mmCIF file of C-alpha atoms in Angstrom:
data_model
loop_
_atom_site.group_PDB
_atom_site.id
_atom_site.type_symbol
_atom_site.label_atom_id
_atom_site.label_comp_id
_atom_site.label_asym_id
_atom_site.label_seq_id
_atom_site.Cartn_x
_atom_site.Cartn_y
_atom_site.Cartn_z
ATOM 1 C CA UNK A 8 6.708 13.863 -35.197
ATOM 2 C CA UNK A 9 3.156 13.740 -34.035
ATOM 3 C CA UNK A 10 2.077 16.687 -31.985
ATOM 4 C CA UNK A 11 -1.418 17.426 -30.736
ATOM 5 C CA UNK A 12 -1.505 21.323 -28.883
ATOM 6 C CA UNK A 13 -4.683 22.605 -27.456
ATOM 7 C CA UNK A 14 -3.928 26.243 -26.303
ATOM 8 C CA UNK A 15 -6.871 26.818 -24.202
ATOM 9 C CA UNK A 16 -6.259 25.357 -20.343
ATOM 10 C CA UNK A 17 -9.521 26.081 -19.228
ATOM 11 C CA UNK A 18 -12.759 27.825 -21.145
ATOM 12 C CA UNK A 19 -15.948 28.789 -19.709
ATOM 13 C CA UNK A 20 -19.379 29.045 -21.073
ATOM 14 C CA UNK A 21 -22.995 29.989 -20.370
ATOM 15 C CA UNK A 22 -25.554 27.397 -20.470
ATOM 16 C CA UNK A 23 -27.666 26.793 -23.568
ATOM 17 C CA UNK A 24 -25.053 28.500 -25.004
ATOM 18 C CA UNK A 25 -22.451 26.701 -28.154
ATOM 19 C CA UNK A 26 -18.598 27.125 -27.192
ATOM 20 C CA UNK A 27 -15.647 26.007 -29.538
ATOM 21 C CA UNK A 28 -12.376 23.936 -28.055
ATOM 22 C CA UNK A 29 -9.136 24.684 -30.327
ATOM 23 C CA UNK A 30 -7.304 21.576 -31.400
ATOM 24 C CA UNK A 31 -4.725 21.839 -34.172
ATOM 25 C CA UNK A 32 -2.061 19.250 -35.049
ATOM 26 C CA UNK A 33 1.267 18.331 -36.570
ATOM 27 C CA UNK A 34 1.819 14.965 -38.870
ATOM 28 C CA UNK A 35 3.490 14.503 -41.909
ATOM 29 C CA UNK A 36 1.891 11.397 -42.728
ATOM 30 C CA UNK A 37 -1.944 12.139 -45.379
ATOM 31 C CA UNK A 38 -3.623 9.655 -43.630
ATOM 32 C CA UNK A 39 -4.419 10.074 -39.556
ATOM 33 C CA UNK A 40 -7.648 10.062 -37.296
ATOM 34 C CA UNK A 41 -8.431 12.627 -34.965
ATOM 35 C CA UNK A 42 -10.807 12.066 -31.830
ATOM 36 C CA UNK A 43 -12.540 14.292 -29.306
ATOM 37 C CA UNK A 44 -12.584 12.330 -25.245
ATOM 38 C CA UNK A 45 -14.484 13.658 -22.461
ATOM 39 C CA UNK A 46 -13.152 13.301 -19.000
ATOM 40 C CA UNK A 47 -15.937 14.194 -16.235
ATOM 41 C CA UNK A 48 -14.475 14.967 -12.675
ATOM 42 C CA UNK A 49 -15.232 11.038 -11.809
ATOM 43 C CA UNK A 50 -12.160 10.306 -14.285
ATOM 44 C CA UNK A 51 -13.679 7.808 -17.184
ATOM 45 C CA UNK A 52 -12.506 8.309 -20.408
ATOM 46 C CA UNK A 53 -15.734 8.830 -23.116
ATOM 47 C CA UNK A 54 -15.355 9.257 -26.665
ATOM 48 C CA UNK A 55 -17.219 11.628 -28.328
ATOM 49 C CA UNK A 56 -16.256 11.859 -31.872
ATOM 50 C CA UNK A 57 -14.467 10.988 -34.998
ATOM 51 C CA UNK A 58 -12.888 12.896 -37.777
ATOM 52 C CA UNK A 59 -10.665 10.861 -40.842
ATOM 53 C CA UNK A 60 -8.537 13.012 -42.963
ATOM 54 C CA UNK A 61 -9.975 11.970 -46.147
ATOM 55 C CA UNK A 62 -13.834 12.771 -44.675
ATOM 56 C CA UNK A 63 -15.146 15.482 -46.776
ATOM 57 C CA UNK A 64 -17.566 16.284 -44.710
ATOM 58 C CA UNK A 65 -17.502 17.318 -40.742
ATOM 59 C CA UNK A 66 -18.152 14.944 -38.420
ATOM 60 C CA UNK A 67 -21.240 15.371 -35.890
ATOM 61 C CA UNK A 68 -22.636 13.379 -33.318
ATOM 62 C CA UNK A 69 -25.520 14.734 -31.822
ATOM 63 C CA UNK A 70 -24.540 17.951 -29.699
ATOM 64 C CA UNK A 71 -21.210 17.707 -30.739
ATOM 65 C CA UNK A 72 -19.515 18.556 -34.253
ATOM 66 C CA UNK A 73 -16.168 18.719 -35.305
ATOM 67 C CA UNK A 74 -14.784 21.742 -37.226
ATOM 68 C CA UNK A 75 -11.949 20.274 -39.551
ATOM 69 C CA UNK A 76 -9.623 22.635 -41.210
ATOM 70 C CA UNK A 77 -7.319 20.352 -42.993
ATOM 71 C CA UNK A 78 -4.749 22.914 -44.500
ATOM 72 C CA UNK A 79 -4.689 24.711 -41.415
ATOM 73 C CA UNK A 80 -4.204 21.438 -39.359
ATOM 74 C CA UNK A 81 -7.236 22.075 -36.815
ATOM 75 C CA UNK A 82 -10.032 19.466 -35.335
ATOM 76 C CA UNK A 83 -11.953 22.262 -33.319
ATOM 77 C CA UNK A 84 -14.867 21.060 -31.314
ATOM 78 C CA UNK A 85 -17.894 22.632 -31.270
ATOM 79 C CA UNK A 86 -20.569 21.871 -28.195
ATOM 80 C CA UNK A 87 -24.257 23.267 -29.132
ATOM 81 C CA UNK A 88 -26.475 23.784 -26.743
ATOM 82 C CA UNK A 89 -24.369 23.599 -23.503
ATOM 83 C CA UNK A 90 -25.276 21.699 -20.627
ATOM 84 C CA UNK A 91 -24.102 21.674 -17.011
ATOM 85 C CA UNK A 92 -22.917 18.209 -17.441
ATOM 86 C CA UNK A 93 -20.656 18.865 -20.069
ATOM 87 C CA UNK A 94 -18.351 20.420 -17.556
ATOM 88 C CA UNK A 95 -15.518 18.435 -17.861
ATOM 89 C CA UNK A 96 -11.831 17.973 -19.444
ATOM 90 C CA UNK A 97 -11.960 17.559 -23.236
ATOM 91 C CA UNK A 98 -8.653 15.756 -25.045
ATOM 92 C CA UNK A 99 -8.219 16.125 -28.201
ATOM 93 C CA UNK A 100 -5.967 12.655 -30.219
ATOM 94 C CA UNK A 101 -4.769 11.812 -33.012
ATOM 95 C CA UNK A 102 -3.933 8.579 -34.674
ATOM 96 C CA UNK A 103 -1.597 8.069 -37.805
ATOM 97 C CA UNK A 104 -2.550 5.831 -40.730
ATOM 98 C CA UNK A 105 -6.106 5.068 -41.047
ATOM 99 C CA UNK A 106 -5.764 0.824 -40.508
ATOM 100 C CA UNK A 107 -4.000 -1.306 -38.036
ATOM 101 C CA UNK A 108 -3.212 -0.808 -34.204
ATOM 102 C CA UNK A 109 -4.308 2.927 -33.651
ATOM 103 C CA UNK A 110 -1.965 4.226 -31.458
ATOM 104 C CA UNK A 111 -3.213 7.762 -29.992
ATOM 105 C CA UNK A 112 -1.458 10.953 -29.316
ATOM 106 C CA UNK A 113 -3.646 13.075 -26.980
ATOM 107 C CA UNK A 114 -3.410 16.910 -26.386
ATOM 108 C CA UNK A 115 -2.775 18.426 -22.888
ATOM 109 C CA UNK A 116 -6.951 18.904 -22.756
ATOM 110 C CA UNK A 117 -9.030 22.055 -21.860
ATOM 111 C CA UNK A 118 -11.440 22.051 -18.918
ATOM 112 C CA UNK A 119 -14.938 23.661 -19.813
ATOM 113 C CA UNK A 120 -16.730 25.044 -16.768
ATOM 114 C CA UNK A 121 -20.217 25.084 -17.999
ATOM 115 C CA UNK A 122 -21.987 28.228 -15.898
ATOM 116 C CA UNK A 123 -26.179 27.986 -14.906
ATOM 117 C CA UNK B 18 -20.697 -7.127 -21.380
ATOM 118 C CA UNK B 19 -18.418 -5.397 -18.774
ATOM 119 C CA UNK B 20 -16.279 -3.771 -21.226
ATOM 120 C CA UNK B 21 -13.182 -3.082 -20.327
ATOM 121 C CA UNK B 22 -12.329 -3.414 -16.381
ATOM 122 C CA UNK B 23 -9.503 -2.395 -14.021
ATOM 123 C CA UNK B 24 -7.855 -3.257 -10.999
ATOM 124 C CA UNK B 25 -7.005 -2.256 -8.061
ATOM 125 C CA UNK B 26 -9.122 1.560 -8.393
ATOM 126 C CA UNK B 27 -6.653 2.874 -5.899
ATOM 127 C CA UNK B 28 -3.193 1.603 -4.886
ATOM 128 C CA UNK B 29 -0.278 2.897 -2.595
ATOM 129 C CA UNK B 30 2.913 1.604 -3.362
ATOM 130 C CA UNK B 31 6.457 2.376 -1.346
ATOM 131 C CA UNK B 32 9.565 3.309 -3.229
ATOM 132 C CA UNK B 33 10.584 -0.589 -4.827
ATOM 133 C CA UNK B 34 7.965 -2.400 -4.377
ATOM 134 C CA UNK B 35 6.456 -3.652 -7.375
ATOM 135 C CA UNK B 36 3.141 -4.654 -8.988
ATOM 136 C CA UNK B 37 1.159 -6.030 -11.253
ATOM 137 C CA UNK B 38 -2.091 -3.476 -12.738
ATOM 138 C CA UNK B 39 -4.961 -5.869 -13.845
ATOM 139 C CA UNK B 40 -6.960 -5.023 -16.813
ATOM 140 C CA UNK B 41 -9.537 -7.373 -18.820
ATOM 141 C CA UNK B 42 -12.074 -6.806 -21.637
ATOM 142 C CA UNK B 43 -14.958 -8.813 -22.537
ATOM 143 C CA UNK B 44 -15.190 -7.776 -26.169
ATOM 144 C CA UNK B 45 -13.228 -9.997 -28.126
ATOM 145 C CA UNK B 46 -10.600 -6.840 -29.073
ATOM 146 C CA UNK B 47 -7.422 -7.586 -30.947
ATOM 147 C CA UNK B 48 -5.791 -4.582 -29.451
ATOM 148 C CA UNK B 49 -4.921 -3.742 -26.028
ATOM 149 C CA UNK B 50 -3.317 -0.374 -24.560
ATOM 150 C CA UNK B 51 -2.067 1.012 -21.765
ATOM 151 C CA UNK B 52 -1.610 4.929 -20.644
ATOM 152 C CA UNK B 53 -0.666 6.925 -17.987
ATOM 153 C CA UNK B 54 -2.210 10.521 -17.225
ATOM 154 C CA UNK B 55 -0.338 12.912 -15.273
ATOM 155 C CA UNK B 56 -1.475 15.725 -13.612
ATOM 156 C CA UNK B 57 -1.942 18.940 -16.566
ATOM 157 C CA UNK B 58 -1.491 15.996 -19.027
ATOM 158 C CA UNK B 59 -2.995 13.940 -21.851
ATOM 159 C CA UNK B 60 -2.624 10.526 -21.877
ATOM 160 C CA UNK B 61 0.876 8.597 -23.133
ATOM 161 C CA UNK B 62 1.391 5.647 -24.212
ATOM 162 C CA UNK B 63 3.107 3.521 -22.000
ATOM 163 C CA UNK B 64 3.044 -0.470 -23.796
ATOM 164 C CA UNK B 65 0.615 -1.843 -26.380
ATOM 165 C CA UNK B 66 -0.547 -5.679 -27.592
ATOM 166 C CA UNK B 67 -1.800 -5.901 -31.050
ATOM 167 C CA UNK B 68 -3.094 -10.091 -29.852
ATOM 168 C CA UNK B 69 -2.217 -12.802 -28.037
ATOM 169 C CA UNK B 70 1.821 -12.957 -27.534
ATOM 170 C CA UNK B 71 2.507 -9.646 -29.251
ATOM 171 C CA UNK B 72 3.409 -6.625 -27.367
ATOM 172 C CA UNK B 73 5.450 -3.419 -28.222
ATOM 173 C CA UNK B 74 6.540 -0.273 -26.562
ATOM 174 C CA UNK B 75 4.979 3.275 -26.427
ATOM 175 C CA UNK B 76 6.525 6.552 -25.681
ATOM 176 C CA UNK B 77 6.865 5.836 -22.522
ATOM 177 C CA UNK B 78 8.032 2.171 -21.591
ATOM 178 C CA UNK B 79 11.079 2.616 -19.115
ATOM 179 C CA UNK B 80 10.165 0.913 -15.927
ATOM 180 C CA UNK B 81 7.154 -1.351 -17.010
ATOM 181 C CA UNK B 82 6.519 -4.780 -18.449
ATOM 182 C CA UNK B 83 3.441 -6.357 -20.075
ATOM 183 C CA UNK B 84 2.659 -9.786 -21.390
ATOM 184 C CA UNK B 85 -0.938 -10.671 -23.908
ATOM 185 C CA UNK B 86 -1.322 -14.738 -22.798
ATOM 186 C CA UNK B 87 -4.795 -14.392 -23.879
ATOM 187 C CA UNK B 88 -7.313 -12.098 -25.824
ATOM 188 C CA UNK B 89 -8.730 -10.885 -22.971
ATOM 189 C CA UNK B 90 -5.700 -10.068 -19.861
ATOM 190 C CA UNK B 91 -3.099 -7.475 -20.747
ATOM 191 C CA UNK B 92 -1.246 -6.861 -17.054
ATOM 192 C CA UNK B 93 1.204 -4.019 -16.469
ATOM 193 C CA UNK B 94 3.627 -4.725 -14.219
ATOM 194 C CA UNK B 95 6.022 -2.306 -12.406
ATOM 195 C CA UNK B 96 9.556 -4.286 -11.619
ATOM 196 C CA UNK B 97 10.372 -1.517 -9.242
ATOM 197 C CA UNK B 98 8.110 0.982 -8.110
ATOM 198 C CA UNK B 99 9.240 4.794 -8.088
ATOM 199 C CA UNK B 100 7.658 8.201 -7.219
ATOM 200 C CA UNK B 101 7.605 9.333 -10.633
ATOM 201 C CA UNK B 102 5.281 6.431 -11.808
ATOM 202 C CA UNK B 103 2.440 8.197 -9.617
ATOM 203 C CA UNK B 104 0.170 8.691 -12.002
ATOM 204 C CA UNK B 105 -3.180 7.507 -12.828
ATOM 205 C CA UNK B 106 -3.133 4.442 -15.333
ATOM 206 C CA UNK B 107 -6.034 3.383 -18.175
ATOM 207 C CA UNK B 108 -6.171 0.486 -20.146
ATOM 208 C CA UNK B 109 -8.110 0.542 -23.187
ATOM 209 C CA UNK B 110 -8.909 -1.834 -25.907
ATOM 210 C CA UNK B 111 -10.308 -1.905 -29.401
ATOM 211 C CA UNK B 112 -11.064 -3.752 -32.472
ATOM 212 C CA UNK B 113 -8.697 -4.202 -35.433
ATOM 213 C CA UNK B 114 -9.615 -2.405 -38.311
ATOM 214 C CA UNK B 115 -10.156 0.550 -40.126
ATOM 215 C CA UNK B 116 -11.778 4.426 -39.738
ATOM 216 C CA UNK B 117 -13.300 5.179 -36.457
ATOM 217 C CA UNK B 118 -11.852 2.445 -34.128
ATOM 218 C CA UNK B 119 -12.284 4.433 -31.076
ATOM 219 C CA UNK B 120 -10.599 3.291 -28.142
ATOM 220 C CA UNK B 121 -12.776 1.682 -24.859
ATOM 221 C CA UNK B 122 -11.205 3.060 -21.881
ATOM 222 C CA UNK B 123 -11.189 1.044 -18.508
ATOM 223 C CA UNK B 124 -11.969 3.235 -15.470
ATOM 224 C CA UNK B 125 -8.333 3.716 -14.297
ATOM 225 C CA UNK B 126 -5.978 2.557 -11.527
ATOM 226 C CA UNK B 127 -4.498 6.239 -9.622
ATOM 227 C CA UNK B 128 -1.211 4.832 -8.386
ATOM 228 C CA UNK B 129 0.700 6.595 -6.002
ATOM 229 C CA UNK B 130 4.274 5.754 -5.070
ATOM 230 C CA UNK B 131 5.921 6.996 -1.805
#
């Protein structure tokens, strides 16, 4: 079955500085999305980024780049360049199967404290 | 273009009652979700609509109903409220199709049931 585990509950980090959330996950199935959601303290959902499992290359989106280790079955995200607003929960998902509906499977999160 | 929208933001239910959550998008989406979030939790799937008149269950259906009439409504409904559905509920909707279909999150309904 699908399992997403993020073993960090809560990080910390100094600003300006890059910190790393741990994602790794379970499927049997060779074709599955994984996404990165922030969750600031006001509770909206925002997507951040995208990783497919046949993407050769890591995924990036501005500050933010994913660290895909397929054989080892991790989607770490790496924030450059911290900012005080990026305090917030992070949720790691998954999705099996790369077309139709995309039903997620979302990790317990880690909250990043982001420290001046 | 509202995106996806939710309501009530806040509701208090007692023990029985029940409910209907309201959740619309304005982006012409094929699919429709909904989730619950507990407290130390990711989100689960509770019911999801892949169009009009098609619905199926998550991982966590017991004690909630949904209906897809049109492209753009997908209600949740709670038949009979109870403490453990306190929780705060998304809906989220996205296109059909293939790769990076994220999912557009509604603000969220935080339910609590006494």
């Amino acid at each position: 079955a699908q399992k997403i585990t993020q073993t960090q509950p809560g990080m910390f980090v100094q600003e300006k500085e890059a910190v790393t959330l741990d994602c790794t996950y379970d499927t049997s199935d060779q074709s599955y999305g994984l996404f990165w959601y922030k969750q600031p303290s006001s509770g909206e959902m925002i997507f951040l980024i995208y990783q497919g499992s046949y993407d050769e290359q890591n995924a990036t989106e501005g500050r933010y780049s994913l660290n895909f280790q397929k054989a080892r079955k991790s989607a770490n995200l790496v924030i450059s360049a911290s900012q005080l607003g990026d305090s917030a929960m992070y949720f790691c998902a998954m999705r099996e199967g790369l077309g139709g509906y995309n039903k997620l499977i979302f990790g317990a999160g880690t909250r990043l404290a982001v420290h001046p | 273009n509202a995106g996806v929208t939710q309501t009530p933001k806040f509701q208090v239910l007692k023990t029985g009652q029940s409910m209907t959550l309201q959740c619309a998008q304005d982006m012409n989406h094929e699919y429709m979700s909904w989730y619950r979030q507990d407290p130390g939790m990711g989100l689960r799937l509770i019911h999801y609509s892949v169009g009009a008149g098609i619905t199926d269950q998550g991982e966590v259906p017991n004690g909630y109903n949904v209906s897809r009439s049109t492209t753009e409504d997908f209600p949740l409904r709670l038949l009979s409220a109870a403490p453990s559905q306190t929780s705060v509920y998304f809906c989220a909707s996205s296109p059909a199709g293939q790769g990076a279909d994220e999912q557009y999150f509604g603000p969220g309904t935080r339910l609590t049931v006494t």
